[in-house]
Amino acid sequence: MSSTLGVTELDSDGGFSDSVNGKDYMILSSDESESEDEYAFWQSHFDNIDLPTGVEASIPQFPGSIKMKKKTTSTTKVHAEHANGSRTSAGSGLRVQKGAMKFHSAKKLVKTQHHKQPSGSVGSSSNNRLDELEHVSDQGIVVQDSGNNDEVLTRHQNFKKFDIVEDYSDHHHAGSNSAMMEPPRKWAKKIQDEWRILEKDLPDMIFVRVYESRMDLLRAVIVGPEGTPYHDGLFFFDVCFPKNYPYDPPQVHYHSGGLRINPNLYHCGKVCLSLLNTWGGSKNEKWTPGVSTIFQVLLSIQGLILNEKPYFNEPGHERSSGSVCGERRSLQYNERTLVLSLRTMVYTMKKPPKHFEGLVIGHFRNHAKGILTSCKAYMKGVRVGCGDEGEATGSQVFKNDVKGYMKTLVGAFKQIGVVENLEEFLPPTQNFTQKLRAFFRI
């Protein structure tokens, strides 16, 4: 997705000596049939973790999950960092001092008619949390009045692809220690240019929120594409524009919930992508100041990372693509990833990021039956990403894993107010002997 143009050499200090009204600003410091008993054990481990957004947690692997051997040879466009999986720094950015810029004028600047929102929709921050319909339980799960299902779905359909909001308190880069500095005019103008591109060109499966008093921050969600192990999932990313942007690429953090769903998306939130300079690549694949944009980054994550065969994103694995062994391992990886994607759905429904509550609730209400129908097909042996019941190629371990997770998934859908009868998707109750046989895979 990165540009094929060469990198333009620019002075990293050029254009960053401007001041705005003599005001001071802050620098941000850089920086996973099994029995119900077994299933309940590791699921309770996950559910009992009260994680703030972006915090790394150690999550046990699924029973019988495929352990993939990592390789360390290089690849170009996208990469899962090998070796010890060290955490990268969050990078640096800018806190724009409130009142230092006329941000209402920035709103006017990026407003266009084709995103005009009907009255009562959730595009604005005041309605986005669906305050009149929801409350949050002590466990943090969003609970909805099921009688308002049609209204919630309507609001979901009208959810703006781009909007400017206020509260950034749960953003990954919000709480860094800071020191005051002045934001350069060129930096602010570049960010506003990025806003224009996003507001105008975002595809239907990407949604973005930027912050009125923190122009250096951005949050995006990408809907998992059909035909991939990520289908119908919601994947959130927090972005920080550093003080030298666009000469330095943005820093991107993935909301993992402690789960490793892709070779390029670490459980700690690191995103490996040549366009972000977090992995090697040719000159034209890396960040190009003045050419590369956050819009390109989001499209690259959607198309290059959340793809139909993520196993081949791992360094060296792409050489086995098309071979019998490589395709078998890719299918195994997809099976494990699909279950982790289901867990990510529950994590997201339990703690929807700020300003996306309406999207999360509406999306999963709208797609609950389709997701469960796909899971039922997987339990019959349908291959991950297959649109119909074609060749039954799914492993028994995978079928058991999906079967074991259905109860939790149905429960999560009910808690956000899904009104359809979902009991048909639950496996029949097992007696003790059946549970033992399922536990030991006999």
PDB file of N, CA and C in Angstrom, residues 56 171 261 268 395 426:
ATOM      1  N   GLU A  56      -1.379  -4.709  28.399  1.00  0.00           N
ATOM      2  CA  GLU A  56      -1.020  -6.076  28.084  1.00  0.00           C
ATOM      3  C   GLU A  56      -1.404  -7.015  29.221  1.00  0.00           C
ATOM      4  N   HIS A 171      -7.376   6.673  25.532  1.00  0.00           N
ATOM      5  CA  HIS A 171      -6.439   6.502  24.425  1.00  0.00           C
ATOM      6  C   HIS A 171      -5.099   6.001  24.961  1.00  0.00           C
ATOM      7  N   ILE A 261      -3.356 -12.195  17.528  1.00  0.00           N
ATOM      8  CA  ILE A 261      -4.214 -12.695  16.470  1.00  0.00           C
ATOM      9  C   ILE A 261      -3.568 -12.654  15.095  1.00  0.00           C
ATOM     10  N   CYS A 268       1.202  -7.171  22.996  1.00  0.00           N
ATOM     11  CA  CYS A 268       1.487  -5.920  23.694  1.00  0.00           C
ATOM     12  C   CYS A 268       0.987  -4.708  22.924  1.00  0.00           C
ATOM     13  N   SER A 395     -10.143 -29.058  11.387  1.00  0.00           N
ATOM     14  CA  SER A 395      -9.644 -30.087  12.301  1.00  0.00           C
ATOM     15  C   SER A 395     -10.617 -30.317  13.451  1.00  0.00           C
ATOM     16  N   LEU A 426     -26.490 -23.236  20.676  1.00  0.00           N
ATOM     17  CA  LEU A 426     -25.765 -23.847  21.782  1.00  0.00           C
ATOM     18  C   LEU A 426     -25.719 -25.358  21.620  1.00  0.00           C
TER      19      LEU A 426
END
